[in-house]
Tab-separated table of C-alpha atoms in Angstrom:
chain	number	residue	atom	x	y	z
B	26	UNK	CA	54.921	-38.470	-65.619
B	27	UNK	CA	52.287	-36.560	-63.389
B	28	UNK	CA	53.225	-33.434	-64.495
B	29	UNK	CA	52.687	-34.137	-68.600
B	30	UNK	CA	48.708	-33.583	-67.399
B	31	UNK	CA	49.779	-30.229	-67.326
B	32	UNK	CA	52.803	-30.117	-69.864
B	33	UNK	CA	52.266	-32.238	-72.724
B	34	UNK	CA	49.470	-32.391	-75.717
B	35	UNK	CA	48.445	-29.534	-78.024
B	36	UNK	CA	45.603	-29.370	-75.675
B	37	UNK	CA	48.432	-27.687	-72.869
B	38	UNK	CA	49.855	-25.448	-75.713
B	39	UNK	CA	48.330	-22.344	-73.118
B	40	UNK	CA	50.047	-24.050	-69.953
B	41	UNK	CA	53.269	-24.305	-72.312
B	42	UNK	CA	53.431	-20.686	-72.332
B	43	UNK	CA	52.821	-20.007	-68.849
B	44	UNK	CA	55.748	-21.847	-68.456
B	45	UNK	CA	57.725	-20.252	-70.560
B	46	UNK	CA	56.723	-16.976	-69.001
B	47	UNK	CA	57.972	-18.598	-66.250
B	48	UNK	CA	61.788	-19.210	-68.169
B	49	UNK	CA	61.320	-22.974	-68.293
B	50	UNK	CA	62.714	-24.387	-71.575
B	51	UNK	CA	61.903	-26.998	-73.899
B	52	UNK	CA	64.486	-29.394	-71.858
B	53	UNK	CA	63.595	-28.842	-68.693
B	54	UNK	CA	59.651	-29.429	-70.090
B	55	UNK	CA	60.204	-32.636	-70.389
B	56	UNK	CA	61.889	-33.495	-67.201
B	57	UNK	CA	60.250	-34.696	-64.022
B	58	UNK	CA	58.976	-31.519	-61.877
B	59	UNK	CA	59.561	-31.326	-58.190
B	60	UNK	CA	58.042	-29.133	-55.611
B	61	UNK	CA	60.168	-27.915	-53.256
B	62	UNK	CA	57.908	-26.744	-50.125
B	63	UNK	CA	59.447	-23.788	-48.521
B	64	UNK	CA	58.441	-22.707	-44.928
B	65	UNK	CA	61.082	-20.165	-44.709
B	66	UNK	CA	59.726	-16.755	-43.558
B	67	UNK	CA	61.401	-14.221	-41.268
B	68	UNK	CA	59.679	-14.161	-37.945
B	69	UNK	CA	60.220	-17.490	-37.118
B	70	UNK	CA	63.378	-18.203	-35.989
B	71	UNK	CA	63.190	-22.141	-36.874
B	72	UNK	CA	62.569	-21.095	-40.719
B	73	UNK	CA	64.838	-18.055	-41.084
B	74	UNK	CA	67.700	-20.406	-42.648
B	75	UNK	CA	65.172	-22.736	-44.691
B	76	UNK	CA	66.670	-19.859	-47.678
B	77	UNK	CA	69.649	-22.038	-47.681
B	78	UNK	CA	68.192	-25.663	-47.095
B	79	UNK	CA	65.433	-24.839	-50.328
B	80	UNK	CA	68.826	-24.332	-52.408
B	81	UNK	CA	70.390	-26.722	-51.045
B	82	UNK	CA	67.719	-29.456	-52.394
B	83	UNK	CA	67.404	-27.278	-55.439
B	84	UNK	CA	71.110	-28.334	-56.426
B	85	UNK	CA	70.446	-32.008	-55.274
B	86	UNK	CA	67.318	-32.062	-57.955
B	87	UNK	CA	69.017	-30.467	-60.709
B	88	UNK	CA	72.279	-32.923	-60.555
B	89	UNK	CA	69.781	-35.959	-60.217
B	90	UNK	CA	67.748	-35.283	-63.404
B	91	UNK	CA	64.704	-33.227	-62.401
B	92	UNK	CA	63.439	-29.528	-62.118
B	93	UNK	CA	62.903	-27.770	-58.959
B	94	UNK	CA	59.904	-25.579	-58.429
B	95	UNK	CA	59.515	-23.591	-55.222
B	96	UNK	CA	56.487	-22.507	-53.413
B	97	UNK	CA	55.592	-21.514	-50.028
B	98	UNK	CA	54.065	-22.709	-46.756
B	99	UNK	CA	52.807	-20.493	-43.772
B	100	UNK	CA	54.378	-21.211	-40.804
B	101	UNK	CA	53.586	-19.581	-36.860
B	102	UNK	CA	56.260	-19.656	-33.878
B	103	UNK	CA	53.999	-20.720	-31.286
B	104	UNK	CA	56.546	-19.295	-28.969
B	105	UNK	CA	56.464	-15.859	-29.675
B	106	UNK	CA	52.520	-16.234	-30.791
B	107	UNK	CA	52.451	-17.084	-26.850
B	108	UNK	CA	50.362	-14.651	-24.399
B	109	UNK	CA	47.935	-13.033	-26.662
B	110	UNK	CA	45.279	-13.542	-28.731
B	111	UNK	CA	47.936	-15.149	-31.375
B	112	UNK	CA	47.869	-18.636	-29.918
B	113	UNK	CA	44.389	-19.342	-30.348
B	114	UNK	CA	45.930	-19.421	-34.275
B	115	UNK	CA	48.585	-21.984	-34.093
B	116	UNK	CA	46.497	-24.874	-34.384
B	117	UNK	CA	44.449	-24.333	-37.136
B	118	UNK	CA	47.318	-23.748	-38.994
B	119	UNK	CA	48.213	-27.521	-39.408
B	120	UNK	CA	44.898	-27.964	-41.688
B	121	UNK	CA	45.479	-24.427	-43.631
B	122	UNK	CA	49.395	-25.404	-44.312
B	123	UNK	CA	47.988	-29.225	-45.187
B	124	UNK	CA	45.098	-27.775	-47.401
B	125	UNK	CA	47.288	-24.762	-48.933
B	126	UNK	CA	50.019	-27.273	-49.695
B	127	UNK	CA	47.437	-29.835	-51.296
B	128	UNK	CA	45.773	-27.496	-53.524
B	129	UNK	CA	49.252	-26.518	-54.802
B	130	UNK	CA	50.317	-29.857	-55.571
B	131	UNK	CA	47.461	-30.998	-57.248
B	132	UNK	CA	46.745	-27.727	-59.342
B	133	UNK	CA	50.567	-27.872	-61.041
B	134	UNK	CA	50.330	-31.449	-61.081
B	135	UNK	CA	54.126	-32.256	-59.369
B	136	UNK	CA	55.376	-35.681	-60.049
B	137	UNK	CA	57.309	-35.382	-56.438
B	138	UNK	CA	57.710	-33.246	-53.163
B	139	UNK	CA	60.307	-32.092	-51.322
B	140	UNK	CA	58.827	-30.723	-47.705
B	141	UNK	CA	61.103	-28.520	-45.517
B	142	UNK	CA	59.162	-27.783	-42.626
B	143	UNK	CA	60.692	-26.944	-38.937
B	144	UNK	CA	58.028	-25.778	-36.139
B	145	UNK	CA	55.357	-26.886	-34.596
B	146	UNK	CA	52.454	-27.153	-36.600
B	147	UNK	CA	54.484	-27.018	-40.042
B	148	UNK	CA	55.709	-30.439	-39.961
B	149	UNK	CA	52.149	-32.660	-39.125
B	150	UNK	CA	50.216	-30.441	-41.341
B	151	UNK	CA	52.946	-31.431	-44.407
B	152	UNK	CA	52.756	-34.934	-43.251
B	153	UNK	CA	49.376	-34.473	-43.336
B	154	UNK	CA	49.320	-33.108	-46.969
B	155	UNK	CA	51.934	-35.385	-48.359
B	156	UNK	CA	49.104	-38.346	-47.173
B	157	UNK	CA	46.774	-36.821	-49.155
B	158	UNK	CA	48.915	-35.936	-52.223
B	159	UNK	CA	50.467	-39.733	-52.675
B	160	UNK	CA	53.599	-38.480	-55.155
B	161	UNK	CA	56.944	-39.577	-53.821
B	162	UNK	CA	57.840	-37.098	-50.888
B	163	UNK	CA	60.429	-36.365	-49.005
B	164	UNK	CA	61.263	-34.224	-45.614
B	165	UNK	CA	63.787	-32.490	-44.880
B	166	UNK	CA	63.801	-29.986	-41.493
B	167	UNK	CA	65.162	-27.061	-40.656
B	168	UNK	CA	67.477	-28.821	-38.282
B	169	UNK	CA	67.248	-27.484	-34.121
B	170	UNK	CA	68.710	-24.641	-32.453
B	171	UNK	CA	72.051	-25.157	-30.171
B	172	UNK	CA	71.298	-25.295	-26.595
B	173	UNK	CA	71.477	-21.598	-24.871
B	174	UNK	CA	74.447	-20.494	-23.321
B	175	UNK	CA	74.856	-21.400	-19.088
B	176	UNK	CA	73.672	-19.676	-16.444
B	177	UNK	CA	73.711	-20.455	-12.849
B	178	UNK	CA	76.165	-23.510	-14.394
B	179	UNK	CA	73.027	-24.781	-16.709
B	180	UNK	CA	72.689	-24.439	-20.389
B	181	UNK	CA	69.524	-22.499	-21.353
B	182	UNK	CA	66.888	-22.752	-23.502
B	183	UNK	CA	63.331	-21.195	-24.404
B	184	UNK	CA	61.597	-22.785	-21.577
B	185	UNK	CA	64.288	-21.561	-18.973
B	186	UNK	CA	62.564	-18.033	-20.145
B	187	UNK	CA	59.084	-19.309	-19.310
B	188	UNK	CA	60.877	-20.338	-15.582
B	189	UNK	CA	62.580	-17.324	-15.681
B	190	UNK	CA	59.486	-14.920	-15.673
B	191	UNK	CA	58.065	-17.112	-12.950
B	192	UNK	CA	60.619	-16.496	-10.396
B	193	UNK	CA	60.687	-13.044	-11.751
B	194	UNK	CA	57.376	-12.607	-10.875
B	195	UNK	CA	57.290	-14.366	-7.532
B	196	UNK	CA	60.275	-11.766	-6.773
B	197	UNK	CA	63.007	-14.324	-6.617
B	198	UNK	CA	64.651	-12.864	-9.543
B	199	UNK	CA	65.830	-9.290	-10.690
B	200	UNK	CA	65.132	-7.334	-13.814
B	201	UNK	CA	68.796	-7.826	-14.946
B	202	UNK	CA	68.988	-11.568	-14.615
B	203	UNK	CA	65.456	-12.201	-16.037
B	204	UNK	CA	67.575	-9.797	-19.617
B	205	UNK	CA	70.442	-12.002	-19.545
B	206	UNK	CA	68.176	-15.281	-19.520
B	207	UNK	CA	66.930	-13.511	-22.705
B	208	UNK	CA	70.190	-12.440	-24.091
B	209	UNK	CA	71.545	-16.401	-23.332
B	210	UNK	CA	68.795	-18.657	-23.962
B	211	UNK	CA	68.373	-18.985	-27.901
B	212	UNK	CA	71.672	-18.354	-29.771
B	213	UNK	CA	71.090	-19.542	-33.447
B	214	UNK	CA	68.240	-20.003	-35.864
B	215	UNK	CA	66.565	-23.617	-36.129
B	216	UNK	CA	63.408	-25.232	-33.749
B	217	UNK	CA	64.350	-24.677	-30.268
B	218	UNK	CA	66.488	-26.442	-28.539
B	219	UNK	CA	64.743	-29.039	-26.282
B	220	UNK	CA	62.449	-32.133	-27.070
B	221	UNK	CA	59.463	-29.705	-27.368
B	222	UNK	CA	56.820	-30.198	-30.352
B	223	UNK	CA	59.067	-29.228	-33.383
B	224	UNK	CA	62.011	-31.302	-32.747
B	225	UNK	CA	59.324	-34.003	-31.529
B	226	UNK	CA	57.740	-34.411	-34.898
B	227	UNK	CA	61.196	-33.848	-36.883
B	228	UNK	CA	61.952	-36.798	-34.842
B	229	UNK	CA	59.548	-38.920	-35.642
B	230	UNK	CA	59.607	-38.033	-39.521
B	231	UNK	CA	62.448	-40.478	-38.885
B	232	UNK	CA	60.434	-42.530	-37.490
B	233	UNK	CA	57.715	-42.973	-39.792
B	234	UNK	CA	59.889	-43.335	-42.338
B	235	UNK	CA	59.540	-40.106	-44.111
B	236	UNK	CA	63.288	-38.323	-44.241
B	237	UNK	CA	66.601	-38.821	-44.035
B	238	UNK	CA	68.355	-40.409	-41.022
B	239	UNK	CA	70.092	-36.728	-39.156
B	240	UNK	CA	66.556	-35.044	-40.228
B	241	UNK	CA	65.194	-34.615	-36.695
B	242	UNK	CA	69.219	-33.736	-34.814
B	243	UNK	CA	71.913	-32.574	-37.518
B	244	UNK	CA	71.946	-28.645	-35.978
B	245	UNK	CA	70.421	-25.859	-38.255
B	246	UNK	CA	73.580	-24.426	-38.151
B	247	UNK	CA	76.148	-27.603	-38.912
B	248	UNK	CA	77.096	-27.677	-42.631
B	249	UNK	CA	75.619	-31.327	-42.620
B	250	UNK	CA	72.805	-30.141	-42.572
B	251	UNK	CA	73.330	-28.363	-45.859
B	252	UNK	CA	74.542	-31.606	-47.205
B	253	UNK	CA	71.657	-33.101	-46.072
B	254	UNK	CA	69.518	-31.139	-47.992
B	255	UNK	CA	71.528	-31.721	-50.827
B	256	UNK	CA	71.385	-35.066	-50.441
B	257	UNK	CA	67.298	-35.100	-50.112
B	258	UNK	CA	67.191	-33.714	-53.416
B	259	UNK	CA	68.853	-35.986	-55.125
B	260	UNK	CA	67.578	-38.808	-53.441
B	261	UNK	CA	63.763	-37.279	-54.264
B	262	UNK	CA	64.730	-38.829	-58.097
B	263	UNK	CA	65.712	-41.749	-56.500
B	264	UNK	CA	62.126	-42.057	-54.888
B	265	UNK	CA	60.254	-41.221	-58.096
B	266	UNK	CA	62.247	-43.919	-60.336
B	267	UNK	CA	60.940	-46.252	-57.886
B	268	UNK	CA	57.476	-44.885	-57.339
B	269	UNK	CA	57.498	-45.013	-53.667
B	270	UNK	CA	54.824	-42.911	-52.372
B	271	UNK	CA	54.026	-41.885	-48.436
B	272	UNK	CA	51.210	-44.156	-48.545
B	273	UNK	CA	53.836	-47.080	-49.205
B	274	UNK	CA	55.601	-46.156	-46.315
B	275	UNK	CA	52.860	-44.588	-43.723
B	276	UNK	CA	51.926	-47.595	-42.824
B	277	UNK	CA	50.222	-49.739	-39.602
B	278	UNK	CA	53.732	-50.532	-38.785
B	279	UNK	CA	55.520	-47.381	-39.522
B	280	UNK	CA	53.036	-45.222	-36.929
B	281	UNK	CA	53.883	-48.054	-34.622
B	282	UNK	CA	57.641	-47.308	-34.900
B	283	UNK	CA	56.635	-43.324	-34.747
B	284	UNK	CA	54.717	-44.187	-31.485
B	285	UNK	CA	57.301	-46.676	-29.995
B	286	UNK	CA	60.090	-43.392	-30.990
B	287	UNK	CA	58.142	-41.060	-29.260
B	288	UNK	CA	58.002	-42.553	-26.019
B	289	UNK	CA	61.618	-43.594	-26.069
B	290	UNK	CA	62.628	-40.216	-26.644
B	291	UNK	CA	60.229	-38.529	-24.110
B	292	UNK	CA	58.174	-36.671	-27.011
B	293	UNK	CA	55.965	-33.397	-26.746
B	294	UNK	CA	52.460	-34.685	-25.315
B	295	UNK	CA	51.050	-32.871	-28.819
B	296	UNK	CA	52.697	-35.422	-30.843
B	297	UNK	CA	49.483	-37.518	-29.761
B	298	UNK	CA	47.264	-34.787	-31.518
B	299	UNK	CA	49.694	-34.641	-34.797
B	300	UNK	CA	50.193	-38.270	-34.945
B	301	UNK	CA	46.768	-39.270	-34.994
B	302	UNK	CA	45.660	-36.627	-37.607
B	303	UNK	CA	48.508	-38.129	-40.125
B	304	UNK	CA	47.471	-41.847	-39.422
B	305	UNK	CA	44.090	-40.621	-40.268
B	306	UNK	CA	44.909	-39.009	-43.859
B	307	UNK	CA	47.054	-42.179	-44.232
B	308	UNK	CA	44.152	-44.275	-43.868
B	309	UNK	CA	45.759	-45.823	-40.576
B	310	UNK	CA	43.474	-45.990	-37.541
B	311	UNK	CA	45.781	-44.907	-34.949
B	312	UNK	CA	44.156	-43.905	-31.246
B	313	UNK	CA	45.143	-42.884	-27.795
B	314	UNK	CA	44.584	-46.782	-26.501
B	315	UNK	CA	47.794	-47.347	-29.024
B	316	UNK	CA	49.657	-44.640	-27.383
B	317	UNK	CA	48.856	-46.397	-24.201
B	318	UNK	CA	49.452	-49.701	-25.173
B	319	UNK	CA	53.078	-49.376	-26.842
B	320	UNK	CA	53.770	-46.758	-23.931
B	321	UNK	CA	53.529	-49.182	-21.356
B	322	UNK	CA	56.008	-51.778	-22.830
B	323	UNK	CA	58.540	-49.206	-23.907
B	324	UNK	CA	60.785	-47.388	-21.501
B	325	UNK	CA	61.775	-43.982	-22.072
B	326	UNK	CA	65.213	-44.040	-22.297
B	327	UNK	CA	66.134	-39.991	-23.319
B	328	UNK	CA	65.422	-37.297	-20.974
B	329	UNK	CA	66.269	-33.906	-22.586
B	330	UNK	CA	65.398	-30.096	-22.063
B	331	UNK	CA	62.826	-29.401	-20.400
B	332	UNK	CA	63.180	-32.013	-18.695
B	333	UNK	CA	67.018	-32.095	-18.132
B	334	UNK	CA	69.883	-30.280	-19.348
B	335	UNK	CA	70.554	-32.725	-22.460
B	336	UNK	CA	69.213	-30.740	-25.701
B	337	UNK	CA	68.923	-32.177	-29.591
B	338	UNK	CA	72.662	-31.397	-30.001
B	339	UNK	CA	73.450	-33.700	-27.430
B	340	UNK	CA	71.252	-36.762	-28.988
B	341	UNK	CA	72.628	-35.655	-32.131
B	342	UNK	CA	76.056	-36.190	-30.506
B	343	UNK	CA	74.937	-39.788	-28.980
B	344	UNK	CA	73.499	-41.232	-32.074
B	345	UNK	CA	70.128	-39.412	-33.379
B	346	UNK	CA	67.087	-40.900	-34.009
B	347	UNK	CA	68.944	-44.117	-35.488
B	348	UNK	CA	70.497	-44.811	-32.146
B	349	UNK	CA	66.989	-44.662	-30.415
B	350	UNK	CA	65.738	-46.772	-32.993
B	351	UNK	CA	68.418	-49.611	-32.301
B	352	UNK	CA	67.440	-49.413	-28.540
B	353	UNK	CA	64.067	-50.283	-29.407
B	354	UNK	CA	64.999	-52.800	-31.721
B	355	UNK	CA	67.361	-54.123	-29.296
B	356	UNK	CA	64.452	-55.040	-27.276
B	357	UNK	CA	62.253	-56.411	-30.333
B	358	UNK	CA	60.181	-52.795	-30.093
B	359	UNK	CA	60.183	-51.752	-33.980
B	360	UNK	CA	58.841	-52.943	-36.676
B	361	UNK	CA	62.134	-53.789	-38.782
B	362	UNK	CA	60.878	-54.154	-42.262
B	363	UNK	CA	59.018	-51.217	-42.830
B	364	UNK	CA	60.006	-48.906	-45.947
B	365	UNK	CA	61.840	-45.368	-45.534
B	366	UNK	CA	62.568	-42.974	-48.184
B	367	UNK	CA	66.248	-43.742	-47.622
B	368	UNK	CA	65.147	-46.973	-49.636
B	369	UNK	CA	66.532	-48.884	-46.860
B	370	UNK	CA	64.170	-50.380	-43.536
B	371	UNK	CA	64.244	-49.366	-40.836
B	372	UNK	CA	66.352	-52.638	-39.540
B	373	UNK	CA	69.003	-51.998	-42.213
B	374	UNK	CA	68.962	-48.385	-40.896
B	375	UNK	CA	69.420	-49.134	-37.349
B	376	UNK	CA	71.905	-52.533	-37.918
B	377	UNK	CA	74.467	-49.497	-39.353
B	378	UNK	CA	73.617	-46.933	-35.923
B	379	UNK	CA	75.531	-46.511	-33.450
B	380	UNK	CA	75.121	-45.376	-30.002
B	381	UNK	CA	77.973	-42.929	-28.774
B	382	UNK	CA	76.597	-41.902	-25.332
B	383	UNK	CA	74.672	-43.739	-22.825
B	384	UNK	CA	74.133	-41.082	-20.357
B	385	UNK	CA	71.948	-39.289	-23.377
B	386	UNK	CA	70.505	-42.475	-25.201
B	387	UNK	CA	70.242	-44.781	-22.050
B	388	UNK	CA	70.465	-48.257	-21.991
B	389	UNK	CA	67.400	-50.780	-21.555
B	390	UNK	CA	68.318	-51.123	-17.325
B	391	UNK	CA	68.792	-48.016	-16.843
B	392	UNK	CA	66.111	-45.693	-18.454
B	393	UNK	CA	65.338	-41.912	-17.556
B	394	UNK	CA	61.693	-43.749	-17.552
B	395	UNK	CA	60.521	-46.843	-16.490
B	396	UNK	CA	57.384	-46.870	-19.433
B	397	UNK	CA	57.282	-44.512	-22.547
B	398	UNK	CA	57.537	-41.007	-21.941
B	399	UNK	CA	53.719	-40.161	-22.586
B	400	UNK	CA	50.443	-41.280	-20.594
B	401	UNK	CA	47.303	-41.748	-21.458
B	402	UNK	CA	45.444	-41.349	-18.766
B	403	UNK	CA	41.559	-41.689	-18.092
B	404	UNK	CA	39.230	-40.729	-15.185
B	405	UNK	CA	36.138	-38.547	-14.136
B	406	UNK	CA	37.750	-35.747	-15.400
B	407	UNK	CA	38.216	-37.264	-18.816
B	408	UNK	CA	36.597	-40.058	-19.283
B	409	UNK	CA	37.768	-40.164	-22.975
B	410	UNK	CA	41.880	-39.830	-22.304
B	411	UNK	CA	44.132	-37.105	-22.156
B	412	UNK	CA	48.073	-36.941	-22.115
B	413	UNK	CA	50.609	-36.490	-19.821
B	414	UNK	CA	54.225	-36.017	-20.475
B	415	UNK	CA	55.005	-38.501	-17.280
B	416	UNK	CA	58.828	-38.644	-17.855
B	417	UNK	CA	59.247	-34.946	-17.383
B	418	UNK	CA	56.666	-34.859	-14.289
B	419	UNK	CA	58.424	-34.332	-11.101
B	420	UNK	CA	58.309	-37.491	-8.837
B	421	UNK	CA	56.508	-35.529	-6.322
B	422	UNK	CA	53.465	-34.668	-8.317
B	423	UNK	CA	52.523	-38.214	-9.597
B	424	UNK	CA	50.348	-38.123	-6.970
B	425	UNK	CA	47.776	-35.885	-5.270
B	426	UNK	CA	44.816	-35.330	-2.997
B	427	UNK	CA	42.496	-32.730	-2.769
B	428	UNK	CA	40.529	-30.683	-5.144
B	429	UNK	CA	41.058	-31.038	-8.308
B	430	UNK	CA	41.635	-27.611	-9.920
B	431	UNK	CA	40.451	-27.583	-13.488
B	432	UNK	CA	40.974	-25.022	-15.960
């Protein structure tokens, strides 16, 4: 095992006593040792629950053989770091929560990982670290928030507060309405509600691969997702007696999958920045010309908030991930014998999914999107690619002449 480095030998007589300081005994010494990485804080309203998903796994490793150790991540809401100086930290926070959670890894010498990660920048930068580690890992998420309750006969969600503040400002809107958008719009704890960055890259943990099929949809708030957790655990001792490590699974084909997922389900355009960063600590050369490529033979066939008034609940309802998956392997669009940590492929995964609802996971002939929900697009002003969400652009702005305003 990894962790004898640090546990075994008269030589680690000193660590031996740290961890009995730390009220390990002489059993669990000479079981396998698995970090549990917790992003659970209480500002952020997508890790305010991870309390109960850390024990969660902390029962599924104990009943499969091993010892759970806990230690933290950072974690930022981007949404409430929004409008001030805050924001210009959310980014950098993928490399601090990949480097943090690297240096803990390798200094106490884990044999596995469990990562439970939620928002935005929490998830790639523990992909990220879990690359660069290379002990058998495992995700589990936070799970997403429930859709906000209606108003004006629409369900609600965090960007109908962003809308909200526009027509407040443009004086189409009172005070009092703009409060009860606030009071309605983000009912429970987990990554908010709509196909935004968080639930974007919980998705595609899926994907590549890296979690549990439910990981991206099961609500933060439905007791399967406590099961889930539970079952992560124990399957982390599953993972190690096989010795299947991220690199085994992060693979050409794998990112390929992730990419071909994320522009079926109409990802966050920032899933092009996070997706490229983990290819690159996997050792994968994944670029934008990819995204274009596989986006222009894929059609995007979900279409939820902001976009529409489907939310994660809803996909959850219609299938998950695994019923996206079987659309695109339907129409010979994924990779079907790459490795997950379910120790199943993906094709065995998605020849046991089932799609529930075709008005949320559409089929082939009738997509939200007639290519993948991202664009790359290239021009004079960006002559090296940028991104465009294109299946959440309104038909009428596709196209324009004039000025081009540039900020």
């Amino acid at each position: 095992m990894i962790s004898d480095n640090a546990r075994s030998g008269m030589q680690q007589a000193p660590a031996r006593s740290l961890f009995n300081a730390l009220g390990f005994t002489a059993e669990e010494l000479k079981k396998p040792m698995v970090g549990i990485v917790s992003s659970y804080n209480e500002i952020v309203p997508g890790h305010m629950n991870i309390d109960k998903i850390v024990n969660a796994v902390k029962l599924g490793v104990a009943e499969a053989g091993g010892v759970p150790v806990v230690f933290p991540a950072i974690a930022v809401c981007d949404g409430i770091a929004m409008n001030h100086t805050g924001m210009k930290y959310s980014l950098v926070t993928r490399e601090l929560i990949a480097d943090s959670t690297e240096a803990m890894a390798e200094a106490h010498q884990f044999d596995g990982l469990v990562m439970i990660p939620n928002c935005d920048k929490n998830v790639p930068g523990l992909l990220m670290a879990a690359a660069r580690v290379n002990v058998p890992t495992i995700f589990v998420s936070g799970g997403p928030m429930l859709a906000g309750r209606k108003m004006d006969g629409k369900r609600t969600c965090l960007s109908s507060l962003f809308e909200a503040v526009g027509q407040f400002n443009a004086g189409n809107m009172t005070e009092d309405k703009l409060h009860e958008f606030e009071q309605k719009a983000c009912p429970t704890c987990g990554s908010c509600s709509g196909m935004y960055t968080a639930n974007s890259m919980n998705c595609l943990t899926e994907g590549l691969g890296m979690a549990l099929p439910g990981n991206g949809t099961v609500p933060a708030v439905y007791s399967e997702r406590i099961r889930l957790a539970k079952s992560s655990g124990e399957q982390i001792m599953k993972l190690l007696e096989k010795d299947l490590k991220p690199l085994d699974i992060l693979t050409r084909e794998s990112f390929e999958n992730a990419v071909a997922l994320d522009m079926a389900l109409g990802g966050s355009s920032n899933t092009a920045l996070h997706l490229t960063a983990i290819a690159h600590e996997a050792g994968v050369g994944l670029t934008l010309e990819d995204f274009d490529r596989i986006s222009n033979k894929t059609k995007q066939v979900c279409k939820l908030a902001p976009a529409s008034d489907y939310h994660i609940e809803d996909l959850y309802n219609a299938g998950g991930v695994s019923g996206v998956l079987k659309r695109l392997a339907e129409n010979n669009l994924l990779h079907l014998d790459t490795p997950t940590v379910a120790l199943k492929t993906q094709g065995e995964i998605v020849d046991r999914a089932v799609i529930y609802d075709e008005n949320v996971i559409k089929p082939w002939d009738r997509p939200a999107y007639n290519t993948g929900g991202i664009a790359v697009l290239k021009g004079n002003l960006a002559p090296d690619g940028c991104i465009v969400k294109a299946g959440a652009v309104a038909e009428n702005m596709l196209k324009h002449e004039g000025k081009a305003k540039v900020f």
